[in-house]
Coordinates of C-alpha atoms in Angstrom, one line a residue:
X32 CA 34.4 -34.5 -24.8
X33 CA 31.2 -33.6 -22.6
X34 CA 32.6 -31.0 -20.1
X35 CA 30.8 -30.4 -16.7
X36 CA 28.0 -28.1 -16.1
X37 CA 29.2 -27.3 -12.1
X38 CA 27.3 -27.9 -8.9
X39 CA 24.1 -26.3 -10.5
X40 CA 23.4 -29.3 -12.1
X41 CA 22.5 -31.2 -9.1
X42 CA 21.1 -28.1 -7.0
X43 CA 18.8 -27.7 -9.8
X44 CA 17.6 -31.1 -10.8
X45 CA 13.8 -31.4 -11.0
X46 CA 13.0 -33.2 -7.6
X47 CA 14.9 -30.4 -4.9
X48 CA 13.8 -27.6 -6.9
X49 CA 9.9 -29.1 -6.3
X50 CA 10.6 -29.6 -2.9
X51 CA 12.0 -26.5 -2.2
X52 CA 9.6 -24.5 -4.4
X53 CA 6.7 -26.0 -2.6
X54 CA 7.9 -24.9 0.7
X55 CA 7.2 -21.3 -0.4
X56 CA 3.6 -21.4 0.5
X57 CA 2.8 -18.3 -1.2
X58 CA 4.9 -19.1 -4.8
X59 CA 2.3 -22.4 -4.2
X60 CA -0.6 -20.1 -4.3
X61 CA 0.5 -17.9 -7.0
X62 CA 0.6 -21.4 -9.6
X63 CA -3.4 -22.3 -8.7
X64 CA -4.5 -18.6 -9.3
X65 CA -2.8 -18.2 -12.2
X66 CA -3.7 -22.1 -13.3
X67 CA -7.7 -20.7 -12.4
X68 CA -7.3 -17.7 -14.4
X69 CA -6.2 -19.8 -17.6
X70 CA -9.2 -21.7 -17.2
X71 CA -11.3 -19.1 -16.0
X72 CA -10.3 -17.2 -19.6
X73 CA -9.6 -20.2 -22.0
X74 CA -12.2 -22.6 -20.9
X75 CA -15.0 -20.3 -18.8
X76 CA -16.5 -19.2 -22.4
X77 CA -17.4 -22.8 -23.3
X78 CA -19.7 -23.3 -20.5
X79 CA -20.6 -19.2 -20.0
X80 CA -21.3 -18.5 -23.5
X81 CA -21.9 -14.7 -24.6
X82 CA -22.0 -12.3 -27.2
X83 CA -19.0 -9.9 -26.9
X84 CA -18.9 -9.0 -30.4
X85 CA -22.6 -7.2 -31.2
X86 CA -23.7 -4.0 -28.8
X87 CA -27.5 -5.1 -27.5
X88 CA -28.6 -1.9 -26.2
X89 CA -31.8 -3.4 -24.5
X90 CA -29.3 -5.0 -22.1
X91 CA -27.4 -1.8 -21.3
X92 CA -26.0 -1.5 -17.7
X93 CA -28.2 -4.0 -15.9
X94 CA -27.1 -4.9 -12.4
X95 CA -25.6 -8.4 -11.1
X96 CA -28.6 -10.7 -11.9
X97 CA -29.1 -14.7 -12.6
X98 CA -28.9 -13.7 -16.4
X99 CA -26.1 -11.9 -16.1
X100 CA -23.8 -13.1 -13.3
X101 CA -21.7 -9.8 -13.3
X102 CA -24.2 -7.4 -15.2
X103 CA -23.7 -5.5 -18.4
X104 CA -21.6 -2.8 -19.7
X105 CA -23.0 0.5 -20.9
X106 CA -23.2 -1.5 -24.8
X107 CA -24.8 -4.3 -23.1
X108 CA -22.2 -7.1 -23.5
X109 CA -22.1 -9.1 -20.6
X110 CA -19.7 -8.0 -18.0
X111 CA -18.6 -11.5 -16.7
X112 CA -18.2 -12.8 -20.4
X113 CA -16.2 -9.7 -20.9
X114 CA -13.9 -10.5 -17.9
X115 CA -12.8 -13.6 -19.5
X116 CA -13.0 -12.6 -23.2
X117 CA -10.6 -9.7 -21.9
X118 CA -8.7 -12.0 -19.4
X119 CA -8.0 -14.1 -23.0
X120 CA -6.1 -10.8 -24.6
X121 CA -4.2 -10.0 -21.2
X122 CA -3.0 -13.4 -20.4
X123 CA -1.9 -13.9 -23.7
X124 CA -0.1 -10.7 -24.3
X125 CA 1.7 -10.9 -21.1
X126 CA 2.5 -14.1 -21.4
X127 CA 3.7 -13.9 -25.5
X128 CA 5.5 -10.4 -24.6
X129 CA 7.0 -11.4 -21.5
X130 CA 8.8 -14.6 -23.3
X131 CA 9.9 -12.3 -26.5
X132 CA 11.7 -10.0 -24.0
X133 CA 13.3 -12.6 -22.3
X134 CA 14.3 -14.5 -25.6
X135 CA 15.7 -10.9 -27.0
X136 CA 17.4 -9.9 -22.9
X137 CA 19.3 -13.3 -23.0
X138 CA 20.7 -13.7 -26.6
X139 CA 21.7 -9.6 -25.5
X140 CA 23.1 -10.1 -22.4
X141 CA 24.7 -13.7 -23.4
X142 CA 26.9 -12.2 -26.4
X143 CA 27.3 -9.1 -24.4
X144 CA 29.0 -10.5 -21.6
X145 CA 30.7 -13.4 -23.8
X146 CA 31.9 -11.1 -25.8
X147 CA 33.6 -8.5 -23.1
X148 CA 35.5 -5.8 -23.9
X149 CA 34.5 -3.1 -26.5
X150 CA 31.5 -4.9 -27.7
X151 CA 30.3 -5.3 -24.4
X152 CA 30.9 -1.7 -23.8
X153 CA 28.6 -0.7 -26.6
X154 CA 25.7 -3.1 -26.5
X155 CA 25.6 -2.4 -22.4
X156 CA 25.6 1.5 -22.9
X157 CA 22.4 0.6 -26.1
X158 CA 20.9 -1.0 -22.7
X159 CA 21.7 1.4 -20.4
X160 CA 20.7 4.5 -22.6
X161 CA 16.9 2.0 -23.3
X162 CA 16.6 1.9 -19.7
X163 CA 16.5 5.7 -18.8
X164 CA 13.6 5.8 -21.4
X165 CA 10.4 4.8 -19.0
X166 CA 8.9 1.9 -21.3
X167 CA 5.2 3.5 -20.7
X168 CA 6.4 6.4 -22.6
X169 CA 7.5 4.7 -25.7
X170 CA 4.4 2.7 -25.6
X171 CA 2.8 5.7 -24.9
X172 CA 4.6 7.2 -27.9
X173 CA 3.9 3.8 -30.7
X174 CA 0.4 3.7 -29.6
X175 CA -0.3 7.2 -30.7
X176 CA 1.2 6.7 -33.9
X177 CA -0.4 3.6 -34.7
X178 CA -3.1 1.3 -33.8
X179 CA -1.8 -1.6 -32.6
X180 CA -3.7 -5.0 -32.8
X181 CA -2.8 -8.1 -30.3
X182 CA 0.3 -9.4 -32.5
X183 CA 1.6 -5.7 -32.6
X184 CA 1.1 -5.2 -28.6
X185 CA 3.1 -8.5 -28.4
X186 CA 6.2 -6.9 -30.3
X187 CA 6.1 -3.7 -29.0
X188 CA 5.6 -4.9 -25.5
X189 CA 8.5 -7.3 -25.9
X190 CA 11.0 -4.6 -27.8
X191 CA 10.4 -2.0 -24.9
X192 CA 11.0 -5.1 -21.6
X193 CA 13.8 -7.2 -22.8
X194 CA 16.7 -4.4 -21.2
X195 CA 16.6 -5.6 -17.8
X196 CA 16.6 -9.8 -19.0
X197 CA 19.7 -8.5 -20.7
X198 CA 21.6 -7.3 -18.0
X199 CA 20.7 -10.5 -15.6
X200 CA 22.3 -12.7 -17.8
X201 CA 25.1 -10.6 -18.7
X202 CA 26.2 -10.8 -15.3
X203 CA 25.5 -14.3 -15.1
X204 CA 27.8 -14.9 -18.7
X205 CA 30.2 -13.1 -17.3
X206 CA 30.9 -15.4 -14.1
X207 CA 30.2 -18.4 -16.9
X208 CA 32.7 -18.1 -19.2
X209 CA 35.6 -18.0 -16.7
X210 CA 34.7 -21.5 -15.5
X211 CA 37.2 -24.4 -16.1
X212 CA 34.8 -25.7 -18.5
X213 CA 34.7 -23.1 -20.9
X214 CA 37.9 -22.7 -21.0
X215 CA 38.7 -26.0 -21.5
X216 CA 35.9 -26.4 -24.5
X217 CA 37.8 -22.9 -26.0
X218 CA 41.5 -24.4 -25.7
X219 CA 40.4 -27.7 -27.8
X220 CA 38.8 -25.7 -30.6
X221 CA 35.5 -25.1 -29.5
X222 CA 33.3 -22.3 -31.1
X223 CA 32.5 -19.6 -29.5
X224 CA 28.7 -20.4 -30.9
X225 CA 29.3 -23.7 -29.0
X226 CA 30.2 -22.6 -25.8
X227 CA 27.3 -19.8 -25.1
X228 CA 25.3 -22.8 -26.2
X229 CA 26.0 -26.2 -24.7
X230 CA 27.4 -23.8 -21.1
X231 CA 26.5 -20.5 -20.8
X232 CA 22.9 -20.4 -21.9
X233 CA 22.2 -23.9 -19.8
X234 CA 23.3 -22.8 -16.3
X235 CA 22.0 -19.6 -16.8
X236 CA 18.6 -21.1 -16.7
X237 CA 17.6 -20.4 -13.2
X238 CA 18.2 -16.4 -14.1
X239 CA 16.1 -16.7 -17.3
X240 CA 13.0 -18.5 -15.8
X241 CA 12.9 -16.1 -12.9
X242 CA 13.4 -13.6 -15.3
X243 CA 10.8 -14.7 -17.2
X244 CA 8.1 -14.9 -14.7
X245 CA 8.2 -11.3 -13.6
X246 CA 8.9 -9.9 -17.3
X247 CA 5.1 -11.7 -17.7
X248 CA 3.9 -9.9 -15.1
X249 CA 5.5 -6.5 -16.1
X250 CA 4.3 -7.3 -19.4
X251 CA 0.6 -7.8 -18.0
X252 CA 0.5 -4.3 -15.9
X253 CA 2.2 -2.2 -19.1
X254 CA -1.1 -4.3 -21.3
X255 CA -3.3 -2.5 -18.4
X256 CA -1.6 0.9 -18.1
X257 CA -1.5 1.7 -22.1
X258 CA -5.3 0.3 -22.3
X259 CA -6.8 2.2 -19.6
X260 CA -5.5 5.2 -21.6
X261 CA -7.2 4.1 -24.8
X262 CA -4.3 3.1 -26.6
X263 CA -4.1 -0.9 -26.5
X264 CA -6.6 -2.9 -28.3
X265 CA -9.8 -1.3 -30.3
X266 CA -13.0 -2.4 -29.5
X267 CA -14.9 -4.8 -29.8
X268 CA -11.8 -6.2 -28.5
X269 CA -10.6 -5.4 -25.2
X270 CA -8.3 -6.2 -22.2
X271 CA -8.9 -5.7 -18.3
X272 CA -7.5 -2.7 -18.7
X273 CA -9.7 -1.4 -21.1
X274 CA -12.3 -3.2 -19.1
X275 CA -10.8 -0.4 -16.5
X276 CA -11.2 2.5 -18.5
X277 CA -14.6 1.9 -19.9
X278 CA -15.9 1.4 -16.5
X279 CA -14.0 4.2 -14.8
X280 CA -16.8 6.9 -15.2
X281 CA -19.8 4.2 -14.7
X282 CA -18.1 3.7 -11.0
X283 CA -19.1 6.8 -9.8
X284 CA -22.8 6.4 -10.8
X285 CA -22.5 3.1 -8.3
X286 CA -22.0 0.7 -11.3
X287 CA -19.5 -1.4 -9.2
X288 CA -19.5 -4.5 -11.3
X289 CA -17.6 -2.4 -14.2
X290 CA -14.4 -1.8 -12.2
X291 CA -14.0 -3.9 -9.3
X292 CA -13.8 -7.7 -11.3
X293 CA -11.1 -6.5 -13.6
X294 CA -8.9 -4.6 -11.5
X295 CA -9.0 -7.4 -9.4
X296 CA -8.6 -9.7 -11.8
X297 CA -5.0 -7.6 -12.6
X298 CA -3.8 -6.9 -8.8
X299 CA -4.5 -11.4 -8.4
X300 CA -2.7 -12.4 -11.2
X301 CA 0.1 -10.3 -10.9
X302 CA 0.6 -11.0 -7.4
X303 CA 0.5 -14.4 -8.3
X304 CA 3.6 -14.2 -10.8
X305 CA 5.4 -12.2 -9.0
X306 CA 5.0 -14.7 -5.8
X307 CA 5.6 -17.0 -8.3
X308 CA 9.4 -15.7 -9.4
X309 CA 9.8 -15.0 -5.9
X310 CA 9.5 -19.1 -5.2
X311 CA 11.5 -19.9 -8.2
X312 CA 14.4 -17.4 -7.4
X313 CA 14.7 -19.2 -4.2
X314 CA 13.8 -22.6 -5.1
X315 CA 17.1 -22.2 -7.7
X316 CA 18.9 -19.7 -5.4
X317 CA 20.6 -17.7 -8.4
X318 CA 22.7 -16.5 -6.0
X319 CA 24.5 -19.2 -5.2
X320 CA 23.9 -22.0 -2.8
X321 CA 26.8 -24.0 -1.2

């Protein structure tokens, strides 16, 4: 027996959720920045090739120039090769952390609010008590314990941002699993496995994918915060946030180039999700459309 999914099925079939997501002119704009990022950082290196590996200290803080587009750092690596090579880490962070939170936040959420009673209870007040801990202070906290690389920035990012995933789709499982169609699947044997699985996780979707988007974003600025305080990636790695830090001081002396690229770079992109999960959240209308 194939129960229904509801009205969300046809609200959110592919062609209206285009339509309606390119009507948000500004979710439209988000997608092509954060499209010319990816290929600013993933493919920009194969035609702009640098070192960003070996210091060259003839090359040290040279101004914007034909040879080097956006000058050079106070080591000498080139600053616009640096911009993508730390655009790379960023990106991919974000974009790896943001999805391991959501991942974590809806399996949470989805057995919390299945679950109800005392179970709920419990695994809400875990989130609730996670919450009142600022995330930049346990990051703060790991990071001066250890040094983590890119795969350890990934997982810790992800552990500290996956509360508030879990509380969106709580709420969503909880409105779920009281529809005729859950119930019916429960009264003919159905697992409890079964249910979360083939109802509650698909039309929660629209929460999760929003979700998503912005946990990316969050994911991108907490990458920027913890580096700009010397405590994400060690060189010769780096991040715009480090890019941030190392430039900071070189501002002052009118090195521009050092500090204005990448914390542009940062305010663009995150803009851009966030406009993003703005035109998504209305393109699916979580909130219920007619």
């Amino acid at each position: 027996m194939v129960a229904p999914r509801g009205g969300a099925a046809h609200r959110n079939s592919p062609a209206p959720l285009r339509a309606r997501f390119a009507r948000n002119k500004l979710a439209v704009a988000g997608i092509v920045i954060v499209a010319l990022f990816f290929a600013f950082c993933f493919l920009g290196p194969l035609l702009y090739s640098t070192d960003q590996t070996h210091t060259d200290l003839t090359q040290v803080n040279l101004s914007p120039s034909g040879s080097h587009w956006l000058g050079t750092d106070a080591v000498g690596h080139d600053e616009l090769g640096r911009l993508m090579y730390g655009g790379k880490v960023s990106l991919l962070v974000g974009l790896a952390a943001g999805v391991l939170a959501t991942v974590i936040g809806t399996l949470w959420g989805s057995i919390a609010g299945y679950a109800g009673g005392w179970v709920d209870a419990v695994m809400m007040r875990v989130v609730d008590a996670g919450i009142a801990i600022p995330a930049l202070f346990i990051l703060l906290v790991v990071s001066a314990i250890t040094t983590p690389g890119v795969p350890g920035l990934i997982v810790i990012l992800g552990l500290v941002s996956w509360l508030v995933p879990s509380r969106l789709v709580r709420a969503e499982t909880l409105t779920l699993k009281r529809r005729d169609y859950v119930l019916t699947l429960r009264a003919i044997g159905g697992t409890h496995t079964r249910a979360i699985a083939r109802h509650i996780l698909p039309n929660s979707v629209s929460t999760i994918v929003v979700a998503a988007t912005f946990q990316v974003a969050d994911a991108i600025l907490l990458v920027a915060y913890v580096s700009y305080l010397g405590l994400g990636v060690q060189p010769p790695a780096t991040d715009w946030g480090g890019m941030l830090s190392a430039g900071l001081t070189a501002a002052y002396s009118g090195r521009w180039w050092l500090i204005v690229p990448p914390g542009l770079a940062i305010i663009l992109v995150v803009c851009a999700f966030n406009a993003i999960g703005d035109g998504l959240r209305d393109a699916f209308d979580v909130k219920g459309r007619g």
